[in-house]
Amino acid sequence: MTTRIFSFVTILSLGISISIPAQTNRFLVVKADQPKADIQPAMWGVFFEDINFAADGGIYAELVKNRSFEFKSPLTGWKEIKQGDAKGRLLIINRENEKPANPRVLNIKADAMKGDFGISNEGFRGMGIKKDNQYNFSILACSIEGNVKLKVELISASGQKIGEASLENFTSDWGKYSVSFKASATDPKASLNVLFAGKGEIEVDMVSLFPNDTWKNRPNGLRPDIVQLLADMKPGFIRFPGGCIVEGFDLDNRYQWKNTIGNIEDRKTIINRWNTEFKHRLTPDYYQSFGLGFYEYFQLAEDLGAEPLPILNCGMACQFNSAEVVPVDKLDPFIQDALDLIEFANGGVESKWGSLRAKMGHPAPFNMKLLGVGNEQWGEQYIERYKVMSKVLKEKHPEITLISDPGPSPDGEMFEYLWGELRKLNADIVDEHYYQNPSWFLNNVKRYDNYDRKGPKIFAGEYAVQTVATTSSDNKNNWQSALSEAAYMTGLERNADIVHMASYAPLFAHSEGWQWTPDLIWFDNLHVYGTPNYYVQKLFSTNKGTQVLPLLYQDKPVTGQDSLYASAVFDKNTREIILKIINTSNKTQTGIVIIETAKKLSSKGKVLILKSNKLDGMNSFDDPKQVSPVEELINVKGKEVSISLTPYSFTVIKVALL
Ligand code: AHR
């Protein structure tokens, strides 16, 4: 059939595009009346981890960094301002016994009848401010002596005042004071001055500035531009809060969901484990305020129509770091955390944790069905702990599907051992991770073809092509990586009878605050864009169908013959047959798709094409949609569709039944 077959890997690694004449007479056959398996409604989802400033400084819209002075150095992100004749002094007071979750407050003595004394916050690599938007400033304050007034000023990077407001009449009881104002200019790198005028002493905490414009206009809300990109993907699930962040570099640093709910001033700030993880990408000012906590994650999942998938610590800290474990007979608090989480998500309003959910504003249950026990753990120590935790959880909550993991590698001795044990334990779903090079993704497209159909189901929970090497800061979200992922994902889709869920990882990165690359969505303080990898995920997720259809080339699934990879699904709701075809070669490939069905087909189909003529093609803030899908119409002649697949392209073809 093919006269010139090129190794995709070779051509990809050369990163060049050579034009080679088109081939014809290729026949792909879709058996549209022979659905093989159901596709899980939650098949394609997203993996959220607070890495790369994904939460604070990212999707969580708070603009003030270290708002409660709880970073190790209490004035990180802040600097003192003293101008003119003003005098004053700052003092950090620790009230640990009284307020263990939020012990520090800032005590200010001001003598500023003329001139300015106060503090300035730098935000997260600056504050992104938009002209004419409203900003809501709030502060917890308590007057100690005298009559101090407060001036709030937004200052542009060039030093101009671009917004201001004032607050006064502070009482000697702690209270929350708020004021709103409009910004007069747009600036990605503004800062916030909080100035104390007059003479006296005052204490403050939780100094906060939010844009009024948040996702669904919620106070304490999320950046709407970033959430919109998630919403556009229509993800089937959202996994949170990670990732290694679940484990912490030691147990003290692990993610504890109970510390992330309730009043935001009572959520204990802790250091983010990615803070000093990579010597080449140190971010010493990376902490977790938990303003975005478990309640907000559940709410986000509901907003997105996605299944919430929390992952909990199973008594083990990150094995790449301290590898601390809790003795197996001391796991009760961890088990209780899991049971309480189920009650928080699903319990009635009369239950302890359900009533807290109701008090926070959500009396209806969140209807959580999935729960992860541990992230990327390995060795006997994981199995011992998983056994204990899953036994109790399965007894008390058989309705919850548990996710377990076979370690960080996609193969090898450790992986085989864990898989063997999890199989014996009748695990529900096993979470495999692969951060590999482009050829690994292509060579593994048949990975699940021969997996045991009677064993646990698969969650491809973290994957991304690494163009250089895992954790290399030179990895790129280029078209080569996205195209290889698309090819691989046809293998996940073809095996949807056992692959029940999949998500790219990590999800987000701040262009100036990241530790790990590649990432699906990049943002700065004012902008956001989806990578080519994002558009691949979106095309799969928004065209997921309900049943897998056999799609054959010379009677075999399309798994790399002539550098083509493909899968097909039927969508019962839209009555569409949907094909996904990836041409990984540098030549146009033509052919005919024969749709074998007893039903009649519409004479026009829809085609979505994602391509780039450069394998190193990327999206950017300046050109956010350079690699993004283009829609066209295609003719359907009876049961046949003629296709012409451009070099290095991902094509989705949709044909409706009449
Ligand atoms: O996605 C980044 C990290 O990769 C995750 O935190 C961890 O689970 C994996 O090693």
XYZ file of C-alpha atoms and ligand atoms in Angstrom:
668
model
C 0.000 0.000 0.000
C 2.687 2.483 0.987
C 5.680 3.115 -1.143
C 7.502 5.382 1.284
C 7.096 4.730 4.942
C 9.027 7.099 7.141
C 9.794 6.568 10.760
C 7.734 9.199 12.546
C 10.273 9.366 15.317
C 13.074 10.210 12.933
C 11.114 12.871 11.156
C 9.749 14.319 14.380
C 13.151 14.567 15.907
C 14.466 16.384 12.873
C 11.672 18.892 13.415
C 11.382 19.645 9.701
C 8.577 19.530 7.210
C 9.277 18.051 3.774
C 6.555 17.893 1.192
C 6.035 14.416 -0.188
C 3.353 13.543 -2.760
C -0.004 12.394 -1.482
C -0.955 8.713 -1.363
C -4.338 7.388 -2.369
C -6.468 4.246 -2.213
C -6.360 3.811 1.525
C -9.600 2.508 2.998
C -10.533 2.941 6.636
C -13.650 1.029 7.656
C -15.867 2.062 10.563
C -18.218 -0.643 11.803
C -20.873 1.811 12.879
C -23.480 -0.806 13.763
C -21.122 -2.830 15.958
C -20.428 -0.754 19.099
C -17.740 -2.480 21.173
C -17.959 -0.825 24.578
C -19.479 2.068 26.454
C -17.363 5.141 27.039
C -17.501 6.449 30.588
C -19.148 9.882 30.735
C -16.198 10.968 32.909
C -13.580 9.571 30.498
C -11.603 12.780 29.783
C -10.957 15.010 32.754
C -8.486 17.425 34.281
C -5.772 17.077 36.904
C -5.496 20.068 39.192
C -2.453 20.463 41.390
C -1.209 23.540 43.196
C 2.083 23.570 41.328
C 3.390 26.451 39.153
C 1.267 28.999 41.121
C -1.867 27.189 39.974
C -3.898 28.141 43.066
C -2.491 31.195 44.909
C -1.238 33.551 42.207
C -3.235 31.626 39.627
C -6.824 30.489 39.435
C -7.569 31.813 42.962
C -8.220 35.493 42.274
C -6.721 36.950 45.491
C -4.179 39.603 44.493
C -2.359 39.975 47.828
C 0.487 37.585 48.531
C 0.937 36.559 52.163
C -2.247 38.328 53.217
C -2.091 36.960 56.766
C 1.664 37.306 57.434
C 2.008 33.544 57.870
C 4.900 32.908 55.465
C 8.087 31.842 57.255
C 9.376 35.409 56.935
C 6.236 37.222 57.976
C 6.748 40.219 55.703
C 7.488 38.244 52.535
C 5.766 40.080 49.693
C 5.449 43.241 51.799
C 7.665 46.238 52.222
C 7.499 49.168 54.568
C 6.732 52.627 53.164
C 7.777 55.773 54.979
C 7.466 59.035 53.135
C 7.615 62.712 54.099
C 7.418 63.434 57.809
C 5.597 60.234 58.630
C 6.990 57.901 61.258
C 5.939 54.504 62.392
C 6.949 50.965 63.149
C 5.750 47.490 62.264
C 5.654 44.561 64.674
C 4.577 40.988 64.058
C 2.580 39.623 66.975
C 2.133 35.891 67.401
C -1.095 34.745 69.137
C -0.460 31.034 68.741
C -2.447 29.928 71.797
C -5.476 31.932 70.836
C -5.420 31.335 67.052
C -3.263 28.314 66.186
C -4.413 28.302 62.544
C -3.644 31.968 61.934
C -1.385 33.144 64.737
C 0.277 36.250 63.310
C -1.074 39.770 63.028
C 0.683 42.966 62.055
C 0.788 45.661 64.741
C 1.347 49.165 63.377
C 2.217 52.267 65.360
C 1.780 55.282 63.146
C 2.655 58.906 63.580
C 1.608 60.127 60.176
C -0.215 63.416 60.406
C 1.703 64.404 57.273
C 3.247 61.989 54.760
C 2.700 58.293 54.380
C 3.498 55.356 56.592
C 2.411 51.871 55.744
C 3.054 48.733 53.783
C 3.041 47.765 50.149
C 2.258 44.354 48.699
C 3.904 43.168 45.481
C 1.286 40.563 44.579
C 2.213 37.389 42.744
C 4.872 38.686 40.353
C 2.824 41.922 40.423
C -0.938 42.344 40.486
C -2.934 42.112 37.253
C -5.304 45.097 37.250
C -7.853 45.944 34.576
C -9.093 49.442 33.745
C -12.659 50.170 34.905
C -12.920 46.913 36.843
C -14.048 47.094 40.430
C -11.714 45.870 43.180
C -12.820 44.808 46.643
C -10.389 45.517 49.440
C -10.933 43.987 52.871
C -8.963 43.781 56.080
C -9.397 42.438 59.593
C -8.494 45.223 62.003
C -8.565 46.182 65.639
C -7.776 49.654 66.917
C -5.435 49.626 69.917
C -4.995 53.338 70.504
C -5.684 56.703 68.873
C -7.464 57.191 65.627
C -5.695 55.629 62.703
C -7.277 55.914 59.277
C -6.426 53.740 56.372
C -5.716 54.676 52.754
C -5.613 52.032 50.057
C -3.835 52.775 46.779
C -3.237 50.739 43.673
C 0.068 51.753 42.127
C 1.035 50.974 38.553
C 4.472 49.584 37.659
C 5.482 53.090 36.572
C 4.436 54.543 39.935
C 1.077 56.099 39.005
C -1.896 55.870 41.362
C -4.530 53.874 39.444
C -7.098 53.357 42.192
C -7.722 54.454 45.742
C -10.089 54.200 48.674
C -10.112 54.813 52.406
C -11.424 53.230 55.578
C -11.847 54.651 59.075
C -13.680 54.264 62.379
C -11.912 51.104 63.456
C -13.100 49.846 66.831
C -11.226 48.069 69.574
C -12.914 44.770 68.659
C -11.555 42.769 65.763
C -13.792 43.248 62.737
C -13.764 43.015 58.964
C -13.700 46.302 57.051
C -14.262 46.500 53.302
C -14.257 49.058 50.564
C -14.550 48.863 46.777
C -13.077 51.076 44.099
C -12.492 51.207 40.371
C -9.130 51.015 38.654
C -8.332 53.781 36.191
C -5.763 51.845 34.154
C -4.722 48.355 33.146
C -1.438 47.078 34.532
C -0.026 43.548 34.808
C 2.445 44.533 37.509
C 0.622 46.848 39.907
C 1.164 46.861 43.678
C -1.040 47.720 46.628
C -0.238 50.349 49.225
C -1.974 50.160 52.595
C -1.195 53.414 54.365
C -1.958 54.349 57.954
C -2.761 58.028 58.456
C -3.062 59.901 61.757
C -1.557 58.927 65.059
C -2.183 55.725 66.950
C -1.781 51.961 67.026
C -3.732 49.365 65.079
C -3.499 45.631 64.372
C -4.393 44.076 61.041
C -4.696 40.661 59.442
C -6.091 39.106 56.227
C -5.279 42.088 54.017
C -7.069 41.181 50.813
C -7.779 42.560 47.350
C -10.056 40.714 44.956
C -11.370 41.723 41.566
C -15.150 41.927 41.658
C -15.108 40.030 38.397
C -14.651 36.434 39.510
C -16.002 33.175 38.131
C -19.777 33.338 38.747
C -19.133 36.590 40.647
C -18.345 34.717 43.828
C -16.560 36.462 46.687
C -13.328 34.603 47.475
C -13.648 33.479 43.874
C -11.630 32.280 40.919
C -10.204 34.010 37.841
C -12.984 33.768 35.250
C -10.699 33.825 32.204
C -8.795 30.774 33.422
C -11.855 28.821 34.559
C -13.478 29.505 31.182
C -10.761 27.478 29.452
C -11.570 24.575 31.763
C -15.295 24.962 31.177
C -14.697 24.934 27.409
C -13.112 21.496 27.756
C -16.298 20.096 29.362
C -14.120 17.867 31.564
C -15.665 14.647 32.824
C -13.890 14.889 36.165
C -11.574 17.134 38.105
C -8.898 15.517 40.208
C -7.624 17.634 43.095
C -5.477 18.689 44.902
C -2.677 16.732 43.120
C -0.158 15.192 42.744
C 2.741 15.169 45.162
C 1.145 18.049 47.040
C -1.153 15.458 48.602
C 1.897 13.735 50.091
C 3.983 16.746 51.122
C 7.767 16.555 51.375
C 7.148 15.305 54.915
C 3.981 14.318 56.709
C 3.696 17.676 58.395
C 3.591 19.269 54.986
C 0.920 16.918 53.598
C -2.391 18.233 52.289
C -5.044 18.076 55.017
C -8.450 18.883 53.591
C -9.970 19.792 56.938
C -7.552 22.718 57.172
C -8.851 24.057 53.863
C -12.535 24.564 54.649
C -14.570 26.976 56.800
C -13.741 30.658 57.284
C -10.787 31.602 55.159
C -8.997 33.297 58.071
C -9.026 29.964 59.923
C -7.376 27.994 57.102
C -3.792 27.425 58.154
C -1.280 28.654 55.567
C 1.568 26.210 54.924
C 4.595 26.137 52.681
C 3.970 24.749 49.202
C 6.015 21.589 48.637
C 7.139 22.891 45.219
C 8.708 25.936 46.917
C 12.257 24.553 46.924
C 11.781 21.254 45.083
C 13.806 22.170 42.008
C 17.070 23.976 42.571
C 16.839 25.339 39.022
C 13.373 26.765 39.620
C 13.280 27.970 43.217
C 10.123 29.803 44.284
C 10.716 30.633 47.956
C 7.539 32.727 48.087
C 5.275 29.779 47.185
C 2.831 28.956 49.988
C -0.693 27.587 50.228
C -3.251 29.937 51.764
C -6.030 27.410 51.034
C -8.348 30.254 50.042
C -9.020 27.727 47.306
C -9.853 24.731 49.467
C -11.897 21.563 49.257
C -15.278 23.333 49.337
C -14.216 25.512 46.406
C -12.866 22.497 44.514
C -16.188 20.686 44.895
C -18.021 23.825 43.815
C -15.775 24.149 40.770
C -16.399 20.520 39.848
C -20.126 21.149 40.065
C -19.853 24.319 37.964
C -17.936 22.406 35.292
C -20.322 19.452 35.344
C -17.299 17.304 36.265
C -17.113 14.433 38.757
C -15.115 15.547 41.797
C -12.113 13.278 42.366
C -10.264 14.129 45.570
C -7.015 12.296 46.335
C -6.139 11.827 50.004
C -2.930 11.087 51.824
C -2.649 7.475 52.970
C -0.137 7.982 55.770
C 2.850 8.443 53.474
C 4.913 11.497 52.612
C 6.477 11.849 49.161
C 8.882 8.970 48.579
C 11.038 11.198 46.363
C 11.552 13.378 49.473
C 11.392 12.365 53.149
C 9.474 9.095 52.516
C 8.065 9.355 56.061
C 5.273 6.935 56.881
C 2.749 6.605 59.661
C 2.836 3.192 61.364
C 0.187 0.912 59.890
C -1.585 0.616 63.251
C -1.776 4.403 63.551
C -3.696 5.097 60.375
C -6.986 5.876 62.123
C -6.794 9.655 61.672
C -6.154 9.181 57.951
C -9.084 6.794 57.637
C -11.260 9.170 59.630
C -10.268 12.006 57.309
C -11.477 9.943 54.359
C -14.760 8.993 56.065
C -15.351 12.591 57.095
C -14.627 13.781 53.591
C -17.324 11.484 52.235
C -19.698 12.955 54.825
C -18.616 16.498 53.951
C -19.303 15.849 50.262
C -22.352 13.618 50.449
C -23.753 13.654 53.997
C -27.108 15.107 55.008
C -27.297 18.564 56.502
C -27.940 16.971 59.900
C -24.536 15.256 59.870
C -21.500 16.965 61.400
C -19.584 17.501 58.156
C -22.657 17.842 55.944
C -23.880 20.673 58.144
C -20.548 22.468 57.695
C -20.952 22.136 53.927
C -24.458 23.602 54.272
C -23.152 26.417 56.456
C -20.601 27.231 53.789
C -23.457 27.646 51.311
C -24.131 24.229 49.787
C -26.878 22.260 51.566
C -27.247 19.839 48.642
C -24.679 17.038 48.534
C -21.846 17.238 46.031
C -22.500 13.653 45.020
C -18.891 12.495 45.148
C -18.386 9.010 43.700
C -14.602 8.741 43.357
C -11.819 8.903 45.930
C -8.073 8.431 45.524
C -6.051 6.742 48.264
C -2.465 7.978 47.969
C -0.599 9.510 45.057
C 2.384 7.884 43.339
C 3.263 5.716 46.339
C 5.252 2.560 46.005
C 6.602 -0.477 47.782
C 5.095 -2.793 50.358
C 4.520 0.219 52.553
C 1.872 1.479 50.136
C 0.114 -1.837 49.792
C -0.018 -2.313 53.581
C -1.599 1.090 54.050
C -3.910 0.864 51.057
C -5.157 -2.483 52.371
C -6.122 -1.027 55.744
C -7.712 2.121 54.368
C -9.572 0.508 51.487
C -10.986 -2.221 53.752
C -12.723 0.290 56.012
C -13.782 2.529 53.146
C -15.221 -0.360 51.152
C -17.107 -1.678 54.198
C -18.589 1.693 55.091
C -18.951 3.169 51.626
C -19.213 0.517 48.929
C -20.761 3.171 46.690
C -17.423 5.021 46.421
C -15.016 3.917 43.681
C -11.463 3.927 45.011
C -8.430 4.945 42.989
C -5.101 3.319 43.839
C -1.704 3.697 42.189
C 1.135 1.544 40.864
C 3.888 4.097 41.545
C 5.389 6.793 39.359
C 6.703 4.607 36.496
C 4.663 3.077 33.695
C 6.564 -0.221 33.849
C 9.341 -2.066 35.673
C 9.608 -4.247 38.738
C 7.996 -1.847 41.163
C 5.107 -1.237 38.792
C 4.567 -4.989 38.258
C 4.698 -5.703 41.991
C 2.138 -3.011 42.800
C -0.141 -4.066 39.967
C 0.020 -7.671 41.154
C -0.935 -6.711 44.697
C -3.677 -4.317 43.613
C -5.128 -6.998 41.378
C -5.214 -9.433 44.318
C -6.991 -6.760 46.354
C -9.604 -6.317 43.632
C -8.761 -2.639 43.327
C -11.416 -0.628 41.493
C -9.288 1.702 39.394
C -5.500 1.942 39.102
C -3.925 5.322 38.347
C -1.011 5.002 35.891
C 1.360 7.903 35.209
C 3.615 8.462 32.248
C 5.893 11.406 31.639
C 7.770 10.124 28.596
C 9.264 11.176 25.267
C 7.245 11.421 22.019
C 8.279 8.020 20.707
C 7.194 6.320 23.930
C 3.701 7.679 23.376
C 3.617 6.414 19.796
C 5.133 3.058 20.616
C 2.672 2.502 23.450
C -0.523 3.154 21.542
C -1.400 -0.537 21.925
C -0.545 -0.522 25.651
C -4.034 -1.441 26.784
C -5.012 -3.748 23.908
C -3.907 -6.765 25.893
C -4.590 -5.684 29.461
C -6.605 -8.091 31.558
C -10.266 -7.274 30.907
C -11.317 -8.757 34.247
C -8.884 -6.786 36.410
C -9.046 -3.268 37.793
C -9.986 -0.447 35.440
C -7.414 2.131 34.371
C -7.081 5.807 35.136
C -4.356 7.368 32.977
C -4.139 9.964 35.706
C -1.018 11.914 34.763
C 0.600 12.008 31.370
C 2.394 14.476 29.155
C 5.053 14.190 26.483
C 8.394 15.436 27.783
C 10.248 16.903 24.815
C 13.591 16.845 26.651
C 13.341 14.873 29.907
C 11.053 14.670 32.931
C 11.417 17.774 35.126
C 13.708 19.449 32.570
C 12.930 23.139 32.416
C 13.501 22.969 28.642
C 10.424 20.827 27.968
C 8.082 22.550 25.557
C 4.368 22.407 24.880
C 5.003 22.157 21.168
C 3.020 20.556 18.371
C 5.245 17.482 18.341
C 4.278 16.732 21.939
C 0.583 17.394 21.379
C 0.431 15.303 18.201
C 2.085 12.341 19.937
C -0.364 12.629 22.839
C -3.278 12.713 20.389
C -1.993 9.546 18.715
C -1.642 7.851 22.100
C -5.113 8.934 23.200
C -6.664 7.003 20.314
C -5.313 3.928 22.130
C -7.027 5.016 25.340
C -10.264 5.581 23.477
C -10.103 2.258 21.633
C -9.746 0.597 25.030
C -12.478 2.552 26.787
C -13.889 -0.719 28.135
C -11.009 -0.740 30.647
C -9.602 2.776 30.440
C -12.215 4.662 32.373
C -10.510 7.997 32.922
C -7.560 10.040 31.664
C -6.026 13.436 32.371
C -3.007 15.421 31.179
C -0.717 16.777 33.913
C 0.041 19.315 35.198
C -2.851 21.578 34.297
C -1.648 25.142 34.944
C 1.479 27.269 34.991
C 2.154 30.938 35.713
C 4.638 32.150 33.094
C 6.772 33.754 35.808
C 6.095 31.408 38.720
C 6.373 27.891 37.335
C 8.477 24.987 38.581
C 7.439 22.251 36.131
C 6.992 22.252 32.381
C 5.175 21.217 30.151
C 1.733 22.306 31.369
C -1.642 22.345 29.674
C -2.638 25.992 30.230
C -0.305 28.957 30.735
C -1.261 32.291 32.223
C 0.230 35.538 33.453
C -1.444 38.137 35.634
C -3.808 39.267 32.875
C -3.857 36.653 30.136
C -4.279 32.945 29.601
C -3.836 30.599 26.676
C -4.260 26.938 25.899
C -1.286 25.032 24.495
C -1.593 22.749 21.444
C -1.850 19.966 24.051
C -4.886 21.766 25.492
C -6.620 21.701 22.112
C -5.882 17.989 21.773
C -7.465 17.346 25.175
C -10.409 19.555 24.309
C -11.042 17.824 20.981
C -11.148 14.437 22.693
C -13.223 15.652 25.607
C -15.820 17.532 23.578
C -16.089 14.673 21.076
C -16.010 11.771 23.471
C -19.089 9.926 22.243
C -20.855 7.227 24.195
C -19.651 3.984 22.546
C -16.427 2.820 20.927
C -16.727 1.693 17.320
C -14.319 -0.643 15.545
C -12.224 1.318 13.057
C -10.066 -0.839 10.810
C -7.354 -0.396 8.234
C -6.663 -3.611 6.338
C -8.739 -5.371 9.012
C -6.625 -4.075 11.887
C -7.009 -1.182 14.329
C -5.151 1.924 13.163
C -2.113 1.961 15.425
C 0.696 3.500 13.424
C 0.468 1.876 9.966
C 1.640 4.526 7.466
C 2.123 6.810 10.505
C -1.637 6.933 11.061
C -3.383 6.513 14.428
C -7.150 6.542 14.739
C -10.214 5.695 16.779
C -13.958 6.014 16.301
C -16.937 6.487 18.574
C -20.672 6.847 18.299
C -22.526 9.489 20.252
C -26.024 8.302 21.157
C -27.091 11.793 22.172
C -26.174 13.563 18.947
C -26.423 10.411 16.779
C -23.007 11.193 15.320
C -20.212 8.897 14.244
C -16.977 10.587 15.279
C -13.544 9.661 13.948
C -10.251 10.914 15.284
C -7.360 10.448 12.870
C -3.790 11.515 13.483
C -1.329 11.774 10.627
C 2.120 11.821 12.188
C 3.958 11.806 8.878
C 5.288 14.728 6.877
C 3.085 13.934 3.885
C -0.522 14.476 2.996
C -2.340 11.165 3.322
C -5.522 10.601 1.408
C -8.010 7.820 1.559
C -11.620 6.869 1.889
C -13.509 6.220 5.087
C -16.252 3.668 4.621
C -18.963 3.892 7.240
C -20.575 0.489 7.431
C -24.110 0.988 8.696
C -27.634 -0.032 7.788
C -28.767 3.509 8.545
C -28.672 6.542 6.276
C -26.056 9.218 6.744
C -26.267 12.955 6.392
C -24.716 14.155 3.115
C -22.502 16.681 4.919
C -20.130 16.040 7.780
C -18.133 18.327 9.989
C -14.337 18.298 10.195
C -12.187 19.818 12.913
C -8.517 20.072 12.019
C -5.706 20.777 14.446
C -2.341 21.154 12.769
C 0.865 23.057 12.503
C 3.380 22.912 9.714
C 6.125 23.143 12.299
C 6.620 20.400 14.851
C 8.039 22.975 17.200
C 4.970 25.194 16.662
C 3.655 26.572 19.943
C 0.976 28.908 21.223
C 1.965 31.973 23.214
C 0.521 35.080 24.847
C 1.152 36.938 21.567
C -0.285 34.219 19.376
C -2.544 32.175 21.661
C -4.354 30.293 18.912
C -1.542 29.632 16.457
C -2.265 25.917 16.883
C -6.016 25.628 17.397
C -8.807 23.753 15.615
C -10.254 24.961 12.339
C -13.706 23.775 11.301
C -14.710 22.737 7.789
C -17.523 20.844 6.100
C -17.004 17.583 4.265
C -19.127 15.724 1.732
C -20.496 12.284 2.546
C -21.265 10.229 -0.558
C -23.599 7.465 0.480
C -21.472 5.637 3.047
C -18.127 7.094 1.993
C -16.081 10.081 3.027
C -12.951 11.051 1.101
C -10.273 12.332 3.403
C -7.079 14.245 2.875
C -4.996 14.410 6.014
C -2.419 17.173 5.972
C 1.078 16.449 7.302
C 1.331 16.389 11.099
C -2.368 16.817 11.702
C -5.127 15.705 14.039
C -8.492 15.522 12.296
C -11.888 14.921 13.860
C -14.608 13.889 11.415
C -18.247 13.927 12.494
C -21.005 12.399 10.423
C -24.593 12.293 11.659
C -27.074 9.463 11.165
C -30.298 10.639 9.559
O 2.472 16.621 37.738
C 3.601 16.910 38.499
C 3.955 15.774 39.442
O 4.286 14.637 38.725
C 2.837 15.310 40.335
O 2.730 16.073 41.464
C 3.237 13.922 40.686
O 2.145 13.091 40.974
C 4.049 13.472 39.497
O 5.269 12.967 39.875
